[in-house]
Every structure is written in C-alpha cells, then in structure tokens.
PDB file of C-alpha atoms in Angstrom:
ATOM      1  CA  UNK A  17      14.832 224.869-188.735  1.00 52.00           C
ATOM      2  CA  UNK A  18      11.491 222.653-188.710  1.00 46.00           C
ATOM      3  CA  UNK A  19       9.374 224.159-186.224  1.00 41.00           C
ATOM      4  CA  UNK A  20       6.423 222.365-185.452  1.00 43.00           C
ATOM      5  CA  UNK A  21       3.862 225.134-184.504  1.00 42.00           C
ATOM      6  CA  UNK A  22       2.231 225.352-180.340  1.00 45.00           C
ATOM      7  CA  UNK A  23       1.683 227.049-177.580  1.00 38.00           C
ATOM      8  CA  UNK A  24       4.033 227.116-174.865  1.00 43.00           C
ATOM      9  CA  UNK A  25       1.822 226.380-172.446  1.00 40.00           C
ATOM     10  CA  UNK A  26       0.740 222.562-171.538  1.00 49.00           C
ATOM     11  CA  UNK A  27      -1.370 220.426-169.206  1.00 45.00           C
ATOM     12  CA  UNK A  28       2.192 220.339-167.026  1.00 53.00           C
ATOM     13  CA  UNK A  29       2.193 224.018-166.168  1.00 50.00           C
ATOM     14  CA  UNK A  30       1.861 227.499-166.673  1.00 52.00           C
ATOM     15  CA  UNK A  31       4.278 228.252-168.793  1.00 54.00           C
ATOM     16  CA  UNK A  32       5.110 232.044-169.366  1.00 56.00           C
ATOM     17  CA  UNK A  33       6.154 233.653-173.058  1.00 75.00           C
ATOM     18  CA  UNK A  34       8.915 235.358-171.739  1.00 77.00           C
ATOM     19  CA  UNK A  35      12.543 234.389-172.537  1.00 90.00           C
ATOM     20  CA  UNK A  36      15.274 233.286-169.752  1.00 95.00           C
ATOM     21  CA  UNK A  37      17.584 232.656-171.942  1.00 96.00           C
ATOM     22  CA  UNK A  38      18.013 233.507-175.808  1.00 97.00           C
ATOM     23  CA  UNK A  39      20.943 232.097-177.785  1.00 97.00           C
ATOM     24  CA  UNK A  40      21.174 233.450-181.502  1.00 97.00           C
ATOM     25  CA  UNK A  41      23.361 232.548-183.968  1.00 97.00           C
ATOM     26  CA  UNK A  42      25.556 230.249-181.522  1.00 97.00           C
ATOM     27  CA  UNK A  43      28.639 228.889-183.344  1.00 97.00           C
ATOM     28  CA  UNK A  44      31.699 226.539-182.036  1.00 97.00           C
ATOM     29  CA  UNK A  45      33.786 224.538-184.416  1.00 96.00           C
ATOM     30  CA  UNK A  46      37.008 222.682-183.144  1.00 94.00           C
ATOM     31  CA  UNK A  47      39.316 222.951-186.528  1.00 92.00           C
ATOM     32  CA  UNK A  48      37.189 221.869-189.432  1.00 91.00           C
ATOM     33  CA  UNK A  49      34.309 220.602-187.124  1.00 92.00           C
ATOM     34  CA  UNK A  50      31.642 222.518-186.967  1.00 93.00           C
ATOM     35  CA  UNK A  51      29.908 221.400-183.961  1.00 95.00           C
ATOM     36  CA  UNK A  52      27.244 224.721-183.636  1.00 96.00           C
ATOM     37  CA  UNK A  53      26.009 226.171-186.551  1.00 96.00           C
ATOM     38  CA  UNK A  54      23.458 229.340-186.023  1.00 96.00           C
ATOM     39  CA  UNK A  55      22.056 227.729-183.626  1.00 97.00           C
ATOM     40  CA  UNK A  56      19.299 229.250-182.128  1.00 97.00           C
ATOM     41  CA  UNK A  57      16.859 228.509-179.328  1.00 96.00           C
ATOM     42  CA  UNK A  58      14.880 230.140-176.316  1.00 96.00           C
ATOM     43  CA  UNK A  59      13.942 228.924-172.733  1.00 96.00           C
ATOM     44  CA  UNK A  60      10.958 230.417-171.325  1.00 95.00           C
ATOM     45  CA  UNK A  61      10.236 231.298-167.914  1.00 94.00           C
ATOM     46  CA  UNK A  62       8.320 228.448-165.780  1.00 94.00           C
ATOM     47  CA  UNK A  63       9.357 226.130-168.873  1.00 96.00           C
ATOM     48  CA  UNK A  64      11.375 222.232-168.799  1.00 97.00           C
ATOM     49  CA  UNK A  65      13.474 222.292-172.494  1.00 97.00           C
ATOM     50  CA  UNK A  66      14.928 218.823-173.409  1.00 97.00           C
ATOM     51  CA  UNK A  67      17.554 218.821-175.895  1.00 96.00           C
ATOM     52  CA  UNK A  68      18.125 215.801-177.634  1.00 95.00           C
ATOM     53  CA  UNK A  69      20.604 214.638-179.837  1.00 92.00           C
ATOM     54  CA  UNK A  70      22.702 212.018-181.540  1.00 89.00           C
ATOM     55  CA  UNK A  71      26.028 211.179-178.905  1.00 86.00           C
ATOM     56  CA  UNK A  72      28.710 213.596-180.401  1.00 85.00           C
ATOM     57  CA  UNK A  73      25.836 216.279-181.770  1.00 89.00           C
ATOM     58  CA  UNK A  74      26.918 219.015-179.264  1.00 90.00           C
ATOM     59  CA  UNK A  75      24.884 219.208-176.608  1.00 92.00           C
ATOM     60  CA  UNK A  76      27.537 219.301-174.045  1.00 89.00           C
ATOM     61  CA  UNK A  77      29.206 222.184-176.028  1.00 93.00           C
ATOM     62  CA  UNK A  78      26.361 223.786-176.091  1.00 94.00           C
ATOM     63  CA  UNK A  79      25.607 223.541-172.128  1.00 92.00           C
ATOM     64  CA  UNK A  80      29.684 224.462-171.651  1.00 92.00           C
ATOM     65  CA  UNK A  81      28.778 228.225-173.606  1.00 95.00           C
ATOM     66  CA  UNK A  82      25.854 228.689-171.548  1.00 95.00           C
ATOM     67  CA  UNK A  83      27.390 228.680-168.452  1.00 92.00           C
ATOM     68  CA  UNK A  84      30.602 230.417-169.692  1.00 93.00           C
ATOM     69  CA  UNK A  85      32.779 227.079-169.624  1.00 92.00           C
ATOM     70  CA  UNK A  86      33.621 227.290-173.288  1.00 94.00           C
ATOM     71  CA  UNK A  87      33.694 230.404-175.264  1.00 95.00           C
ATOM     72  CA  UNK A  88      31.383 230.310-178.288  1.00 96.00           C
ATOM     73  CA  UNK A  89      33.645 231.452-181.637  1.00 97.00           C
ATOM     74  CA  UNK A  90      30.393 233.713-182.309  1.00 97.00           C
ATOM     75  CA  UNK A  91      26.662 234.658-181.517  1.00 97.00           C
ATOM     76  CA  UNK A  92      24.671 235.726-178.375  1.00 97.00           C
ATOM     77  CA  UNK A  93      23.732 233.883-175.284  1.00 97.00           C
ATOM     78  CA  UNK A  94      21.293 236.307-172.824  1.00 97.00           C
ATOM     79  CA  UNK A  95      20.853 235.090-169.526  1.00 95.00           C
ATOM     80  CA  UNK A  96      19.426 237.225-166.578  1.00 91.00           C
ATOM     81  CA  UNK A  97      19.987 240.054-169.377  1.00 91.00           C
ATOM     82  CA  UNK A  98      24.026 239.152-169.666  1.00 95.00           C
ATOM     83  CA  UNK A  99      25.752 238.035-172.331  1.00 97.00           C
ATOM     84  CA  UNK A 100      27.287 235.382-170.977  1.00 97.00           C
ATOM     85  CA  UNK A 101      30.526 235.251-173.638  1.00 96.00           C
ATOM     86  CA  UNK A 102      31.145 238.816-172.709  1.00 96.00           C
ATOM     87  CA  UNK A 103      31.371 238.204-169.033  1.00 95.00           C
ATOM     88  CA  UNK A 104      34.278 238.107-166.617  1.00 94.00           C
ATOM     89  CA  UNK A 105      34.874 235.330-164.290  1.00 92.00           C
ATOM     90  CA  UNK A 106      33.400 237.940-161.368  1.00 92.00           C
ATOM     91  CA  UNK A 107      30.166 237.868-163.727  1.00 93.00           C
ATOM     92  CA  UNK A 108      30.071 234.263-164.087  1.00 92.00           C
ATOM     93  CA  UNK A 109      30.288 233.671-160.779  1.00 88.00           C
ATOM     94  CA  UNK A 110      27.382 235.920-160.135  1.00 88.00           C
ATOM     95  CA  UNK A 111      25.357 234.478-163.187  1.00 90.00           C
ATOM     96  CA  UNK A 112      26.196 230.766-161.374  1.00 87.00           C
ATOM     97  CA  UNK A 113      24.963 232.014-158.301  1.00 84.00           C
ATOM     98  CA  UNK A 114      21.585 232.081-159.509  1.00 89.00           C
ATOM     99  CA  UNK A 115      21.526 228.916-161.879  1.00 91.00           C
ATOM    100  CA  UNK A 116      21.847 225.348-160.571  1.00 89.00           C
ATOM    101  CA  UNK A 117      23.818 222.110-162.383  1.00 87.00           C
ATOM    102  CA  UNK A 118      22.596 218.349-161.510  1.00 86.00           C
ATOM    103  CA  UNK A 119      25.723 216.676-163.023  1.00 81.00           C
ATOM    104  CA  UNK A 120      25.210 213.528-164.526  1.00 78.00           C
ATOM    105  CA  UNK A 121      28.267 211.994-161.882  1.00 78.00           C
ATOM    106  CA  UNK A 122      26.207 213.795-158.885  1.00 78.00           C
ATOM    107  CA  UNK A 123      29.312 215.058-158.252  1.00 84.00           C
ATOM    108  CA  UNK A 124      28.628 214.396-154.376  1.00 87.00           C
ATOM    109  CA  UNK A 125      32.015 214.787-151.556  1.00 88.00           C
ATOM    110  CA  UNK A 126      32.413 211.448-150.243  1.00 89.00           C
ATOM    111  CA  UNK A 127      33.868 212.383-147.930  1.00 92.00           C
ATOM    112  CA  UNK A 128      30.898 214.570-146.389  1.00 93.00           C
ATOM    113  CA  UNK A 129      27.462 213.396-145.350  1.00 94.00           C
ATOM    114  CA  UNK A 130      24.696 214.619-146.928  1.00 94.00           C
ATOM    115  CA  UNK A 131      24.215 217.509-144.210  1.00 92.00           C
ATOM    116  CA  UNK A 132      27.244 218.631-145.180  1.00 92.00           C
ATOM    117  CA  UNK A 133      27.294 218.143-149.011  1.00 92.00           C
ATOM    118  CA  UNK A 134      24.632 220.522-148.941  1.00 92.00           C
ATOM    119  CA  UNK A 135      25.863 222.895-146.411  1.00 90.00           C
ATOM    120  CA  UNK A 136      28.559 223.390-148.902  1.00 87.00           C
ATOM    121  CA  UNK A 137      27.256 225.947-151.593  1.00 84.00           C
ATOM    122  CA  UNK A 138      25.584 227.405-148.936  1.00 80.00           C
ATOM    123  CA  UNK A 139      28.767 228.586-147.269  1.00 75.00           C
ATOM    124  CA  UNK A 140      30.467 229.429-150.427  1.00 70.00           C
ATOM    125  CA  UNK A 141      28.111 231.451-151.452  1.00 63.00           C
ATOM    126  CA  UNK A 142      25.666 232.725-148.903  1.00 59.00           C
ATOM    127  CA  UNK A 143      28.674 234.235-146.434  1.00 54.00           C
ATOM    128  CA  UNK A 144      27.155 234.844-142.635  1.00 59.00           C
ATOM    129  CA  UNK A 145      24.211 232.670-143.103  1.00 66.00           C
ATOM    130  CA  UNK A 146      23.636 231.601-139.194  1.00 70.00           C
ATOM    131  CA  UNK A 147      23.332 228.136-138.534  1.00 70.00           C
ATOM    132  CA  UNK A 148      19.937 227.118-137.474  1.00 72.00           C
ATOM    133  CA  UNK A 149      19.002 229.473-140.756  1.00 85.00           C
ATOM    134  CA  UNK A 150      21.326 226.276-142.547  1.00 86.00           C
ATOM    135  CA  UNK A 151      19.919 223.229-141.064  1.00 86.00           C
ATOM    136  CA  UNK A 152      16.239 224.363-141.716  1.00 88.00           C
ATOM    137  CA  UNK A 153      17.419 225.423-145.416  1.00 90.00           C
ATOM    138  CA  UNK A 154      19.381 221.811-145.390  1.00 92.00           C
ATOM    139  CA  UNK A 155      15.770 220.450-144.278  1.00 92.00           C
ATOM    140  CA  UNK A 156      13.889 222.368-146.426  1.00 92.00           C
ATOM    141  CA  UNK A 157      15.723 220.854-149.644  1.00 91.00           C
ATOM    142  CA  UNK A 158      15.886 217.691-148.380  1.00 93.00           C
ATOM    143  CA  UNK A 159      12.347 217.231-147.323  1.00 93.00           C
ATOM    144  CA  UNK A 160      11.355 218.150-151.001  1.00 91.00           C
ATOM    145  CA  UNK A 161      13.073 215.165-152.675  1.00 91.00           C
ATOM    146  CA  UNK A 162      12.021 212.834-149.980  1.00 92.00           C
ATOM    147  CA  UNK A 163      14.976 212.154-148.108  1.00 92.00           C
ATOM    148  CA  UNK A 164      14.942 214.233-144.818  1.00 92.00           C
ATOM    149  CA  UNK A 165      16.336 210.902-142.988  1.00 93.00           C
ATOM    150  CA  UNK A 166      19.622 210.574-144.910  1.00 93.00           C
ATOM    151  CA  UNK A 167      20.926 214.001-143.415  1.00 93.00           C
ATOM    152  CA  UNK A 168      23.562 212.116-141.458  1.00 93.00           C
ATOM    153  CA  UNK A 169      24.110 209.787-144.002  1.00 94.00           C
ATOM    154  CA  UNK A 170      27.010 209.371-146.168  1.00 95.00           C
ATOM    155  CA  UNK A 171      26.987 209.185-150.024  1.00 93.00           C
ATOM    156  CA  UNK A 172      28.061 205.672-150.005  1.00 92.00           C
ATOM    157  CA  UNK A 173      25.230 204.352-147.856  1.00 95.00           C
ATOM    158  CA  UNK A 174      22.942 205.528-150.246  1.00 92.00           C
ATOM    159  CA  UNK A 175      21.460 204.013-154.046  1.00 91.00           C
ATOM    160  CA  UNK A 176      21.954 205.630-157.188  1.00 89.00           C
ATOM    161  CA  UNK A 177      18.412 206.862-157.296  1.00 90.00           C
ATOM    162  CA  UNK A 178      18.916 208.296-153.597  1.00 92.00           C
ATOM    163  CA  UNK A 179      22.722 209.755-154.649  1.00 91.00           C
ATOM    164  CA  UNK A 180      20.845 212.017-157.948  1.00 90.00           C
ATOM    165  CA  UNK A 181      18.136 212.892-155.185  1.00 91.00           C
ATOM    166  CA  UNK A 182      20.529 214.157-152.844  1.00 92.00           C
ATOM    167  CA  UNK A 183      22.479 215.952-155.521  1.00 90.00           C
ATOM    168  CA  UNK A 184      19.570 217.159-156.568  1.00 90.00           C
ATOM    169  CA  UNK A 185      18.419 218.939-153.149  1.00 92.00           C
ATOM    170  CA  UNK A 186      22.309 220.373-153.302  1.00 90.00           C
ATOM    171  CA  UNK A 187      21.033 221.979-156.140  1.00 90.00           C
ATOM    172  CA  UNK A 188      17.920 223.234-155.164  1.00 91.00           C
ATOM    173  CA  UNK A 189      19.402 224.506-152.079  1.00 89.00           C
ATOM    174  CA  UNK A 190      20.275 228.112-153.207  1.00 86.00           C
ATOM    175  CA  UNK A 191      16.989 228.203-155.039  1.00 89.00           C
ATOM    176  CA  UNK A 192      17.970 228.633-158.375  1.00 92.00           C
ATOM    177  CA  UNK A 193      15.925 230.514-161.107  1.00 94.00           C
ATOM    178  CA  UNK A 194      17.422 228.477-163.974  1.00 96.00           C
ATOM    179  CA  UNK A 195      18.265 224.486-163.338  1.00 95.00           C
ATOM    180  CA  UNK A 196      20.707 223.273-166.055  1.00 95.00           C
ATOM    181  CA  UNK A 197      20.238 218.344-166.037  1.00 93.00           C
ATOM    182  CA  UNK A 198      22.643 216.598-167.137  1.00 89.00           C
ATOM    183  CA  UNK A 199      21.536 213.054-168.504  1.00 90.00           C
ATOM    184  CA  UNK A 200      19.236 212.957-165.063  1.00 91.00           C
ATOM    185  CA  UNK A 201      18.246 209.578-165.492  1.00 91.00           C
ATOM    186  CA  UNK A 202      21.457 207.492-167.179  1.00 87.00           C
ATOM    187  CA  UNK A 203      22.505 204.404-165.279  1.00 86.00           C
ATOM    188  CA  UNK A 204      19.433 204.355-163.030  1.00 88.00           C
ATOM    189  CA  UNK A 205      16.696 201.287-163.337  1.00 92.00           C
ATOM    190  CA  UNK A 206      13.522 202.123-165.320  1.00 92.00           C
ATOM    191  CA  UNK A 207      11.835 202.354-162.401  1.00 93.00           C
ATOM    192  CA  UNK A 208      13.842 204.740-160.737  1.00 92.00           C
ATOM    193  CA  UNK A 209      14.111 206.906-163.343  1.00 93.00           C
ATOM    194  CA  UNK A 210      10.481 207.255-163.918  1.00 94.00           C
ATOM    195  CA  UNK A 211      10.843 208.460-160.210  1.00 93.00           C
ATOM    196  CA  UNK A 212      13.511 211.235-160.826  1.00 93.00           C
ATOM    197  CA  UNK A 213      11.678 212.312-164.388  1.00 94.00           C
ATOM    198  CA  UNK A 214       8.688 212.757-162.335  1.00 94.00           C
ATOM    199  CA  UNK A 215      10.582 214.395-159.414  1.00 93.00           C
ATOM    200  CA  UNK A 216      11.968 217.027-162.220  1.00 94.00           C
ATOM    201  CA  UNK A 217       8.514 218.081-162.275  1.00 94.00           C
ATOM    202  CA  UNK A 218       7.499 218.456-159.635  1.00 93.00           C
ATOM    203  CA  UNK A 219      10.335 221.160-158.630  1.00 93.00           C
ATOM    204  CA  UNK A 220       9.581 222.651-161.720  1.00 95.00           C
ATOM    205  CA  UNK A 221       6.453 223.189-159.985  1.00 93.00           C
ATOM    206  CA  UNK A 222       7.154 223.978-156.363  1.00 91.00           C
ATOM    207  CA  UNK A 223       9.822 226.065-157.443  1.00 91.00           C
ATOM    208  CA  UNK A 224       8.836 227.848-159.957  1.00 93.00           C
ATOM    209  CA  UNK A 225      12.299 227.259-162.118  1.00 94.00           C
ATOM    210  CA  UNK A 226      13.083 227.200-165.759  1.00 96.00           C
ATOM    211  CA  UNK A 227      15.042 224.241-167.007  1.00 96.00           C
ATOM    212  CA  UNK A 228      17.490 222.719-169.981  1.00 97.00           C
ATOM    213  CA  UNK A 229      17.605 218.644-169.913  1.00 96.00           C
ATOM    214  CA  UNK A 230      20.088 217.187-171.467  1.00 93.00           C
ATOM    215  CA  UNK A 231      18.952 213.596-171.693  1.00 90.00           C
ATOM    216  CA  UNK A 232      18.790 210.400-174.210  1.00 86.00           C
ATOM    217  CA  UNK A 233      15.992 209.075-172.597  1.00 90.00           C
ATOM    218  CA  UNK A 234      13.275 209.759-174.394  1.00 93.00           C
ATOM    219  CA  UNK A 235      10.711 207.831-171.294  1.00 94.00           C
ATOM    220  CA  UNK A 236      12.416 211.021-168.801  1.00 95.00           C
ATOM    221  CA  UNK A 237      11.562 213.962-171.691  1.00 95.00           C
ATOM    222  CA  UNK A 238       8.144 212.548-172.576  1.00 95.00           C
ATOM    223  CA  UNK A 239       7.466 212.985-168.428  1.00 96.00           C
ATOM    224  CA  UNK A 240       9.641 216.246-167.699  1.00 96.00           C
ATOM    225  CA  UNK A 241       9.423 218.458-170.788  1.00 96.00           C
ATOM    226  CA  UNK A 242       7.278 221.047-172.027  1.00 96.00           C
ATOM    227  CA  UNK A 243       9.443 221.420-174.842  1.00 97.00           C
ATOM    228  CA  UNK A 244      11.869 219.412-176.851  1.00 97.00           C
ATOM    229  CA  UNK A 245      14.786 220.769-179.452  1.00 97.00           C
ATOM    230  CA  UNK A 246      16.327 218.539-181.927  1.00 96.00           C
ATOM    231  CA  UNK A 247      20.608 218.886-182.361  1.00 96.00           C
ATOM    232  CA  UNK A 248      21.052 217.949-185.197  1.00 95.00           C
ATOM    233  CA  UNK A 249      24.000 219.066-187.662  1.00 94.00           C
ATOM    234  CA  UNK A 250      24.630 222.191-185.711  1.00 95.00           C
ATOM    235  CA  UNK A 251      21.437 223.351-185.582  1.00 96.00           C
ATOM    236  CA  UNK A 252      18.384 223.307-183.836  1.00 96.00           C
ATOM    237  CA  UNK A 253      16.609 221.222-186.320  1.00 96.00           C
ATOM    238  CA  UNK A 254      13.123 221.557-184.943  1.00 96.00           C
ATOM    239  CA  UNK A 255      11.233 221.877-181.496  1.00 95.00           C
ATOM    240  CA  UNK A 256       8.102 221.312-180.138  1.00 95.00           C
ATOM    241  CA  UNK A 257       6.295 219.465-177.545  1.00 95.00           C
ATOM    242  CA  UNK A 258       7.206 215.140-177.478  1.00 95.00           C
ATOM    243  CA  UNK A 259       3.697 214.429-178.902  1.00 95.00           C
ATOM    244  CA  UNK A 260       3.571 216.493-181.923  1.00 95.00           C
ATOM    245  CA  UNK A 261       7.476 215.916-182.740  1.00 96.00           C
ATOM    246  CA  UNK A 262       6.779 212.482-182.301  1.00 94.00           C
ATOM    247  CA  UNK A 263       3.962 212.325-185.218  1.00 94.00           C
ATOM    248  CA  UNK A 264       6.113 214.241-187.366  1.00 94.00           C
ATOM    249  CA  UNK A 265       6.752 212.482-191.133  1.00 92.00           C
ATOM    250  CA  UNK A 266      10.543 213.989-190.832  1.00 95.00           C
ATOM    251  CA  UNK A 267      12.425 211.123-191.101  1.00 94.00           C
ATOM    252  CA  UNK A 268      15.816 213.353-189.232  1.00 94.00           C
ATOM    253  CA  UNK A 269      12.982 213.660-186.630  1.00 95.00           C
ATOM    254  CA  UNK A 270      11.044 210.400-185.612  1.00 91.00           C
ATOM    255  CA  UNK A 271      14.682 208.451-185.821  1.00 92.00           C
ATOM    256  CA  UNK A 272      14.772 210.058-181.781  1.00 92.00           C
ATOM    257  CA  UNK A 273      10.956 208.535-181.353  1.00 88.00           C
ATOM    258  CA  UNK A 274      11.107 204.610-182.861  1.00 77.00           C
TER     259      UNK A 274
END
C-alpha cells in the first residue's frame, strides 16, 4: 500500500486517533476473481472516509462485509468491538441499530409521507417510544437538513435533492454513531450536490458521527472527506487526505484526480 503520510486531523474537524472500525486482511473472491485482497483500512472516530474506486473495483463488496450482508472468505472487520463475520443475525441487528445507510435509491416508502417514512425505524426499533417523544424526534431530524415543512409531504412531491435530504434525516433519526453513503451525490445537478456534500458535513459535525462514502464524485469527497482510500486491485492502494493524494506522481493514483 502507498500511504501518503498526515495527520488525521484537518481544518474540517477534530478528528480523534481512535479506530471505529478496523478491517485487516479482508478477502472476497467470486471463483477466480479476486475482488478483496488483504485489504486493510481504519475509520477513526469523528472522521468522513471516501473510498474511491474504478466501477467494478469492490467497493460495494466491501460495504456488503461491513455490515454483515456478504460474508468475507477471510480477515477481520471490528466494529463497536464485534467482529462482524462472526456475528449472528441477533448481532447484526444490534450492530445496525447503531449504524445508519443513505442508499444511493433513497430507498424512501412511497407510499408514506415523510412523517411517516421517518417514523418508521423509529418504531422498529425504538419499541414504546410515546408519540409526542416521535414527532419532536421526526422534527428534530428534519429541521437539521432543512426541510421541517415537507413533514406532510409525500416523496413524490419532492426533488431529487429534497428526496436524499429526507432520506437522509431517516437516517439520522436513530442517531447513529457510524453513517455508511452510498454514491450521495449521483444523478443530482452540480449544484445540488455541492449542497448535499456540504450537508454531509455538517452532520458530521452536529452529530458527532464517523463516516464511509462511497462516491465517484471526486467535487463531493474533496468537500466531505477527511480521508480518502484508493480500491484498487483488491487493495487499499493508498490513502490520505484529497490534496496530498491529488499531488501524488503515482500514475494508479492521480488517474482518480485529472
């Protein structure tokens, strides 16, 4: 691995040397394809991680064995001190509880408003929660990505920008320690994007979470990261902050940065 030597903390914010999550030695082949090889990376507490590679490289495999959707054929992945590949679905469910997903789809119920979309998780995981404690958590979330007067909308009334905000507050709604973004800005304007990149941090921010970003948009990790790893050929290739991977003389490297 080229590692391009830091600190992990930036002008962004604070970040803190202590691991979230530690993979080691992650492998996954499908037959003769070796799609993880060793691969090896940590996310720090208070920190945004963008990892970026070529379409095909991984990184949804990758994102599948951290949350326990794909078994990894070997290595370690430690998150909130669990292995995850050794877990149950009961300890899954339990590590989910406490991590949050913004899918790239939104992955929104049309057929619920937006009260209810994020009433949801709440309810299916937060048991006996009374309901005036709901709306003002419903508020709460909603009010932080700047759409408290959509509550009684539905998903369809809304704009793609509005849709990832609103799936976004879903997320944010069982205040996660860990939020997992999944190509946050693909299919939105530039514009709009630059909104939901900057948006990313500030709930890094407010809430004080630690973050992977899966994204190809190299305008959203410049803006949301801390930290970027390179997938490439199984491995994490190198990792450091946008600026100084971007001035690297690695030709495997600056291909993500022309």
């Amino acid at each position: 691995m080229v590692t391009i030597e830091e600190s992990k903390v930036n002008n962004k914010t604070d970040v803190k040397d202590v691991p979230v999550i530690q993979i080691r030695n992650l492998n996954k082949s499908f037959g003769d394809n070796h799609v993880l090889r060793d691969f090896n990376i940590d996310l720090y507490k208070g920190e945004n991680l963008a990892v970026v590679g070529k379409s095909g490289s991984g990184k949804s495999v990758l994102i599948k064995c951290i949350i326990g959707l794909m078994k990894p054929d070997s290595g370690t992945i430690f998150m909130f001190e669990k292995n995850i590949p050794d877990l149950d679905h009961a300890g899954l469910d339990d590590i989910r509880a406490k991590a949050g997903f913004l899918f790239q789809s939104n992955a929104l119920y049309d057929s619920m408003t937006v009260r209810e979309n994020l009433e949801f998780p709440l309810r299916r995981h937060r048991f006996g929660v009374k309901a005036e404690k709901v709306n003002g958590l419903v508020m709460e979330a909603l009010t932080n990505v700047g759409l408290s007067e959509t509550v009684d909308m539905m998903p369809a009334e809304l704009s793609g920008g509005m849709r990832k905000r609103i799936a976004l507050a879903r997320t944010l709604i069982l205040k996660p320690q860990i939020i997992f973004y999944d190509e946050p800005t693909t299919g939105l304007d530039p514009i709009t994007g630059k909104e939901i990149s900057n948006l990313i941090l500030k709930i890094q921010k407010l809430y004080q979470t630690s973050s992977i970003i899966i994204s190809h948009d190299m305008s959203c990790i410049k803006i949301a990261s801390n930290r970027v790893a390179l997938l490439i050929d199984g491995t994490c290739y190198a990792e450091g902050t946008y600026e100084k991977l971007k001035k690297s003389d690695d030709k495997k490297i600056n291909q993500f940065f022309e």
